mmCIF file of C-alpha atoms in Angstrom:
data_model
loop_
_atom_site.group_PDB
_atom_site.id
_atom_site.type_symbol
_atom_site.label_atom_id
_atom_site.label_comp_id
_atom_site.label_asym_id
_atom_site.label_seq_id
_atom_site.Cartn_x
_atom_site.Cartn_y
_atom_site.Cartn_z
ATOM 1 C CA MET A 7 67.101 117.323 119.424
ATOM 2 C CA SER A 8 67.407 118.601 115.887
ATOM 3 C CA ASP A 9 67.273 116.040 113.058
ATOM 4 C CA ALA A 10 68.805 118.418 110.503
ATOM 5 C CA ARG A 11 71.314 116.798 108.169
ATOM 6 C CA THR A 12 74.398 118.878 107.548
ATOM 7 C CA PRO A 13 77.316 117.951 105.266
ATOM 8 C CA MET A 14 80.112 117.119 107.672
ATOM 9 C CA PRO A 15 83.860 116.701 107.399
ATOM 10 C CA ARG A 16 85.483 113.677 108.972
ATOM 11 C CA GLY A 17 85.683 114.619 112.615
ATOM 12 C CA LEU A 18 89.417 115.121 112.864
ATOM 13 C CA PHE A 19 89.662 117.451 109.901
ATOM 14 C CA GLY A 20 88.639 121.052 109.338
ATOM 15 C CA ASP A 21 86.555 122.344 106.468
ATOM 16 C CA ASP A 22 89.180 124.812 105.265
ATOM 17 C CA VAL A 23 91.418 122.423 103.287
ATOM 18 C CA LEU A 24 90.438 121.104 99.859
ATOM 19 C CA PRO A 25 91.604 117.616 98.852
ATOM 20 C CA LEU A 26 94.276 117.498 96.157
ATOM 21 C CA TYR A 27 91.886 116.049 93.577
ATOM 22 C CA GLU A 28 89.515 119.017 94.025
ATOM 23 C CA ARG A 29 92.366 121.506 93.633
ATOM 24 C CA THR A 30 93.466 119.624 90.517
ATOM 25 C CA ALA A 31 89.920 119.762 89.127
ATOM 26 C CA ALA A 32 89.799 123.518 89.745
ATOM 27 C CA GLN A 33 93.187 124.040 88.064
ATOM 28 C CA LEU A 34 92.148 121.981 85.052
ATOM 29 C CA LEU A 35 88.903 123.917 84.721
ATOM 30 C CA ASP A 36 90.786 127.227 84.920
ATOM 31 C CA ASP A 37 93.196 126.027 82.211
ATOM 32 C CA LEU A 38 90.333 124.975 79.946
ATOM 33 C CA ARG A 39 88.748 128.395 80.294
ATOM 34 C CA ALA A 40 92.067 130.172 79.733
ATOM 35 C CA ALA A 41 92.559 128.172 76.532
ATOM 36 C CA ALA A 42 89.030 129.082 75.380
ATOM 37 C CA ALA A 43 88.204 125.382 75.088
ATOM 38 C CA ARG A 44 84.919 124.552 73.382
ATOM 39 C CA PRO A 45 82.485 121.639 73.755
ATOM 40 C CA GLY A 46 83.887 118.674 71.856
ATOM 41 C CA ASP A 47 87.540 119.659 72.287
ATOM 42 C CA ARG A 48 89.743 116.777 73.346
ATOM 43 C CA LEU A 49 91.776 117.029 76.554
ATOM 44 C CA PRO A 50 95.477 116.095 76.611
ATOM 45 C CA SER A 51 96.268 112.487 77.483
ATOM 46 C CA GLU A 52 96.098 111.384 81.125
ATOM 47 C CA ARG A 53 99.879 110.979 81.107
ATOM 48 C CA ALA A 54 100.321 114.583 79.955
ATOM 49 C CA LEU A 55 97.861 115.855 82.585
ATOM 50 C CA VAL A 56 99.585 113.854 85.339
ATOM 51 C CA GLU A 57 102.880 115.509 84.420
ATOM 52 C CA ARG A 58 101.347 118.973 84.084
ATOM 53 C CA TYR A 59 99.686 118.965 87.513
ATOM 54 C CA ALA A 60 102.325 116.801 89.259
ATOM 55 C CA VAL A 61 99.752 114.374 90.668
ATOM 56 C CA SER A 62 99.223 110.633 90.588
ATOM 57 C CA ARG A 63 96.991 108.988 87.995
ATOM 58 C CA VAL A 64 94.497 108.105 90.754
ATOM 59 C CA THR A 65 94.261 111.779 91.805
ATOM 60 C CA LEU A 66 93.866 112.901 88.198
ATOM 61 C CA ARG A 67 91.081 110.410 87.550
ATOM 62 C CA ALA A 68 89.298 111.554 90.710
ATOM 63 C CA ALA A 69 89.541 115.163 89.456
ATOM 64 C CA LEU A 70 88.200 114.165 86.035
ATOM 65 C CA ALA A 71 85.401 112.190 87.680
ATOM 66 C CA GLN A 72 84.397 115.247 89.687
ATOM 67 C CA LEU A 73 84.320 117.417 86.560
ATOM 68 C CA GLN A 74 82.336 114.701 84.775
ATOM 69 C CA ALA A 75 79.782 114.625 87.603
ATOM 70 C CA ARG A 76 79.408 118.398 87.222
ATOM 71 C CA GLY A 77 78.909 118.145 83.465
ATOM 72 C CA VAL A 78 82.178 119.816 82.479
ATOM 73 C CA VAL A 79 83.953 116.899 80.742
ATOM 74 C CA ARG A 80 82.909 113.527 79.363
ATOM 75 C CA PRO A 81 84.882 110.337 78.680
ATOM 76 C CA SER A 82 84.925 108.469 75.398
ATOM 77 C CA SER A 83 85.985 104.829 75.468
ATOM 78 C CA SER A 84 89.476 104.430 73.959
ATOM 79 C CA ARG A 85 89.543 108.077 72.845
ATOM 80 C CA GLY A 86 90.149 109.929 76.104
ATOM 81 C CA TRP A 87 88.352 112.901 77.662
ATOM 82 C CA PHE A 88 86.440 115.701 75.951
ATOM 83 C CA VAL A 89 85.032 119.065 76.986
ATOM 84 C CA ALA A 90 81.281 118.857 77.545
ATOM 85 C CA GLU A 91 80.091 122.317 78.579
ATOM 86 C CA LEU A 92 82.189 124.929 80.406
ATOM 87 C CA GLY A 93 79.285 127.328 80.662
ATOM 88 C CA LEU A 94 77.537 125.161 83.252
ATOM 89 C CA LEU A 95 79.655 126.514 86.109
ATOM 90 C CA PRO A 96 80.337 130.026 87.459
ATOM 91 C CA GLU A 97 83.781 131.488 86.945
ATOM 92 C CA ALA A 98 84.615 131.367 90.674
ATOM 93 C CA THR A 99 84.434 127.582 90.889
ATOM 94 C CA ALA A 100 87.561 127.100 93.006
ATOM 95 C CA THR A 101 86.562 129.801 95.485
ATOM 96 C CA SER A 102 82.964 128.711 95.839
ATOM 97 C CA ALA A 103 83.960 125.097 96.391
ATOM 98 C CA SER A 104 86.005 126.036 99.432
ATOM 99 C CA THR A 105 83.113 127.762 101.199
ATOM 100 C CA ALA A 106 81.207 124.526 101.854
ATOM 101 C CA PRO A 107 82.246 121.814 104.298
ATOM 102 C CA GLN A 108 84.043 118.973 102.556
ATOM 103 C CA VAL A 109 83.636 115.244 103.120
ATOM 104 C CA GLN A 110 87.319 114.405 103.348
ATOM 105 C CA GLY A 111 89.216 111.198 103.728
ATOM 106 C CA PHE A 112 92.171 110.584 106.001
ATOM 107 C CA ALA A 113 94.633 110.574 103.084
ATOM 108 C CA ASP A 114 93.111 113.789 101.631
ATOM 109 C CA TYR A 115 93.843 115.666 104.844
ATOM 110 C CA ALA A 116 97.347 114.252 105.190
ATOM 111 C CA GLN A 117 98.319 115.059 101.600
ATOM 112 C CA ALA A 118 96.948 118.599 101.788
ATOM 113 C CA ASN A 119 98.909 119.281 104.970
ATOM 114 C CA GLY A 120 102.198 117.632 104.040
ATOM 115 C CA LEU A 121 101.820 114.776 106.540
ATOM 116 C CA THR A 122 102.824 111.192 105.953
ATOM 117 C CA THR A 123 100.094 108.624 106.371
ATOM 118 C CA ALA A 124 100.321 104.912 106.976
ATOM 119 C CA GLY A 125 97.939 102.118 107.778
ATOM 120 C CA LYS A 126 98.021 98.693 109.333
ATOM 121 C CA VAL A 127 95.300 96.414 108.027
ATOM 122 C CA LEU A 128 93.912 94.244 110.819
ATOM 123 C CA SER A 129 91.394 92.472 108.584
ATOM 124 C CA SER A 130 90.017 92.849 105.046
ATOM 125 C CA THR A 131 87.177 90.574 103.957
ATOM 126 C CA VAL A 132 84.087 90.273 101.800
ATOM 127 C CA ARG A 133 81.098 88.904 103.692
ATOM 128 C CA PRO A 134 77.278 89.005 103.633
ATOM 129 C CA ALA A 135 75.683 92.198 104.960
ATOM 130 C CA THR A 136 73.677 91.950 108.168
ATOM 131 C CA VAL A 137 70.115 93.235 108.333
ATOM 132 C CA TYR A 138 71.300 96.394 110.150
ATOM 133 C CA GLU A 139 74.039 97.068 107.585
ATOM 134 C CA ALA A 140 71.629 96.428 104.725
ATOM 135 C CA GLU A 141 69.176 98.952 106.144
ATOM 136 C CA GLN A 142 71.871 101.593 106.598
ATOM 137 C CA LEU A 143 73.437 101.089 103.159
ATOM 138 C CA ARG A 144 70.163 100.391 101.321
ATOM 139 C CA ILE A 145 71.238 97.019 99.984
ATOM 140 C CA ALA A 146 69.733 93.554 100.274
ATOM 141 C CA PRO A 147 70.473 91.578 103.455
ATOM 142 C CA GLY A 148 73.189 89.095 102.594
ATOM 143 C CA ALA A 149 74.569 91.194 99.715
ATOM 144 C CA ASP A 150 78.370 91.274 99.388
ATOM 145 C CA LEU A 151 79.875 93.753 101.830
ATOM 146 C CA PHE A 152 83.510 94.866 101.939
ATOM 147 C CA ASP A 153 84.626 94.902 105.579
ATOM 148 C CA LEU A 154 87.894 96.639 106.532
ATOM 149 C CA HIS A 155 89.551 97.145 109.939
ATOM 150 C CA ARG A 156 92.624 99.412 110.005
ATOM 151 C CA LEU A 157 94.902 101.358 112.292
ATOM 152 C CA ARG A 158 95.667 104.790 110.783
ATOM 153 C CA PHE A 159 98.849 106.776 111.449
ATOM 154 C CA LEU A 160 99.905 110.386 110.812
ATOM 155 C CA ASP A 161 103.671 110.944 110.860
ATOM 156 C CA ARG A 162 104.009 107.521 112.575
ATOM 157 C CA LEU A 163 101.609 108.532 115.348
ATOM 158 C CA LEU A 164 98.606 106.260 115.824
ATOM 159 C CA VAL A 165 95.501 108.402 115.416
ATOM 160 C CA VAL A 166 92.486 106.187 114.829
ATOM 161 C CA LEU A 167 91.161 102.634 114.761
ATOM 162 C CA GLU A 168 88.786 102.503 111.795
ATOM 163 C CA HIS A 169 86.111 100.029 110.723
ATOM 164 C CA ASN A 170 84.777 100.606 107.181
ATOM 165 C CA ARG A 171 81.881 98.758 105.568
ATOM 166 C CA LEU A 172 80.925 99.358 101.939
ATOM 167 C CA PRO A 173 78.673 97.636 99.367
ATOM 168 C CA LEU A 174 81.067 95.709 97.137
ATOM 169 C CA ALA A 175 78.853 96.356 94.102
ATOM 170 C CA ALA A 176 79.615 100.091 94.343
ATOM 171 C CA CYS A 177 83.335 99.468 93.817
ATOM 172 C CA PRO A 178 84.450 95.876 93.163
ATOM 173 C CA ALA A 179 88.113 97.010 93.213
ATOM 174 C CA LEU A 180 87.862 97.360 96.999
ATOM 175 C CA ALA A 181 88.358 93.622 97.441
ATOM 176 C CA GLU A 182 91.616 93.663 95.435
ATOM 177 C CA THR A 183 93.175 96.812 96.920
ATOM 178 C CA ASP A 184 95.948 96.870 99.522
ATOM 179 C CA PHE A 185 94.746 99.459 102.037
ATOM 180 C CA THR A 186 98.016 99.423 103.906
ATOM 181 C CA THR A 187 98.972 102.302 101.601
ATOM 182 C CA ALA A 188 95.941 102.927 99.383
ATOM 183 C CA SER A 189 93.335 105.623 100.052
ATOM 184 C CA LEU A 190 89.774 104.369 100.448
ATOM 185 C CA TYR A 191 88.238 107.555 99.041
ATOM 186 C CA ALA A 192 90.681 107.681 96.115
ATOM 187 C CA THR A 193 89.686 104.103 95.284
ATOM 188 C CA LEU A 194 86.012 105.076 95.343
ATOM 189 C CA ARG A 195 86.612 108.119 93.134
ATOM 190 C CA ALA A 196 88.456 105.972 90.583
ATOM 191 C CA ALA A 197 85.592 103.450 90.376
ATOM 192 C CA ASP A 198 83.515 102.988 87.224
ATOM 193 C CA PRO A 199 81.184 104.784 87.599
ATOM 194 C CA PRO A 200 82.937 107.090 90.108
ATOM 195 C CA GLN A 201 81.662 107.052 93.687
ATOM 196 C CA LEU A 202 82.084 110.610 94.971
ATOM 197 C CA PRO A 203 81.574 111.077 98.742
ATOM 198 C CA ARG A 204 79.222 114.031 99.111
ATOM 199 C CA ILE A 205 77.241 113.989 102.383
ATOM 200 C CA ALA A 206 78.034 112.364 105.727
ATOM 201 C CA ASP A 207 75.670 111.886 108.647
ATOM 202 C CA TYR A 208 77.978 111.992 111.661
ATOM 203 C CA SER A 209 77.655 111.292 115.382
ATOM 204 C CA VAL A 210 80.208 111.202 118.215
ATOM 205 C CA GLU A 211 80.079 109.643 121.677
ATOM 206 C CA ALA A 212 82.559 109.123 124.520
ATOM 207 C CA ARG A 213 83.170 105.832 126.312
ATOM 208 C CA HIS A 214 85.824 103.781 128.101
ATOM 209 C CA PRO A 215 88.261 101.776 125.954
ATOM 210 C CA THR A 216 87.717 98.088 125.327
ATOM 211 C CA PRO A 217 90.474 95.611 126.244
ATOM 212 C CA ARG A 218 91.377 95.367 122.544
ATOM 213 C CA GLU A 219 91.661 99.160 122.241
ATOM 214 C CA ILE A 220 93.842 99.343 125.359
ATOM 215 C CA GLU A 221 96.199 96.882 123.686
ATOM 216 C CA LEU A 222 96.244 98.567 120.266
ATOM 217 C CA PHE A 223 96.588 102.147 121.507
ATOM 218 C CA GLU A 224 98.898 101.171 124.395
ATOM 219 C CA ILE A 225 96.873 103.199 126.885
ATOM 220 C CA GLY A 226 95.441 102.769 130.355
ATOM 221 C CA GLU A 227 91.828 101.891 130.996
ATOM 222 C CA THR A 228 91.089 105.404 132.276
ATOM 223 C CA MET A 229 91.839 107.071 128.906
ATOM 224 C CA PRO A 230 88.534 108.272 127.380
ATOM 225 C CA MET A 231 87.814 107.217 123.805
ATOM 226 C CA LEU A 232 85.753 109.171 121.300
ATOM 227 C CA VAL A 233 83.779 107.025 118.885
ATOM 228 C CA ALA A 234 82.568 108.589 115.643
ATOM 229 C CA THR A 235 79.965 106.865 113.460
ATOM 230 C CA GLN A 236 79.606 108.077 109.886
ATOM 231 C CA LEU A 237 77.225 107.160 107.073
ATOM 232 C CA THR A 238 78.473 108.639 103.795
ATOM 233 C CA SER A 239 76.426 109.063 100.608
ATOM 234 C CA ASN A 240 77.633 109.568 97.056
ATOM 235 C CA GLN A 241 76.762 112.151 94.409
ATOM 236 C CA ASP A 242 73.433 110.385 93.827
ATOM 237 C CA ALA A 243 72.550 110.542 97.548
ATOM 238 C CA ARG A 244 73.028 106.761 97.826
ATOM 239 C CA PRO A 245 74.828 105.432 100.947
ATOM 240 C CA ILE A 246 78.240 103.987 100.080
ATOM 241 C CA GLU A 247 80.110 103.798 103.393
ATOM 242 C CA LEU A 248 79.304 102.952 106.995
ATOM 243 C CA THR A 249 82.283 103.709 109.220
ATOM 244 C CA VAL A 250 83.107 103.611 112.931
ATOM 245 C CA GLN A 251 86.252 105.471 114.022
ATOM 246 C CA VAL A 252 87.750 105.186 117.500
ATOM 247 C CA TYR A 253 90.093 107.961 118.687
ATOM 248 C CA ARG A 254 92.040 108.584 121.860
ATOM 249 C CA GLY A 255 90.303 111.417 123.637
ATOM 250 C CA ASP A 256 93.507 113.451 123.790
ATOM 251 C CA ARG A 257 94.146 113.168 120.025
ATOM 252 C CA TYR A 258 90.801 114.137 118.579
ATOM 253 C CA ARG A 259 88.911 117.369 118.008
ATOM 254 C CA PHE A 260 85.367 117.485 116.674
ATOM 255 C CA ARG A 261 84.422 120.554 114.638
ATOM 256 C CA ALA A 262 81.299 121.226 112.569
ATOM 257 C CA SER A 263 79.457 123.978 110.755
ATOM 258 C CA ILE A 264 75.693 124.054 111.359
ATOM 259 C CA THR A 265 73.412 126.191 109.205
ATOM 260 C CA ASN A 266 69.802 127.160 109.821
ATOM 261 C CA GLN A 267 68.067 126.683 106.462
ATOM 262 C CA THR A 268 64.815 128.437 107.476
#
């Protein structure tokens, strides 16, 4: 079996839809080029940019964080954002970004497709990491781990039972966030420093539902369940999320792009 690692989308979602924050980043970059902005020029205030692009402050900050990671803009404490170097990227940034598979979150997909999303938090705790979790996330055994169990809905339809585990040190705000409505990936992107999901190692297996899953999904014991396990790394190739997602077999489609690099 091949051990090749390929950037993967979350299993339910295709690779042909860019998250809103990426589209906002591309629009901002296009506007900077159209205005002939130069290194050192100051960007408009976050409030002005939120109004211009009709996005939330969280989405805008995720877009700015992406441009910062690519060397396009830089923040200055108490002074706002400044142009760093527009010449670092090709002109066709928005087009080229869409050709690669995207590591998307549940809320990214819903927002891009005009769907309403909701969540029901079953548990949200901070606890010590087990040896297995520490090995997967490259943290010390016993280090603080944010542990989240949620039911996720699209247009009021239950889609997935999700178990997320993340090193609390990567984003301390996780412990204070209400994930009934908040987006996990948006929270990571807004962290200081930003945690940008970049690569996901992904596996899927089928099995029978557990008694708890039968109760939550209101299904019979013969309904097959698809279980997806995902280890996501950030822009520095450091693991930041270990997730298990459980889907009804009749409400899940797995799709991937596999490339031979040789």
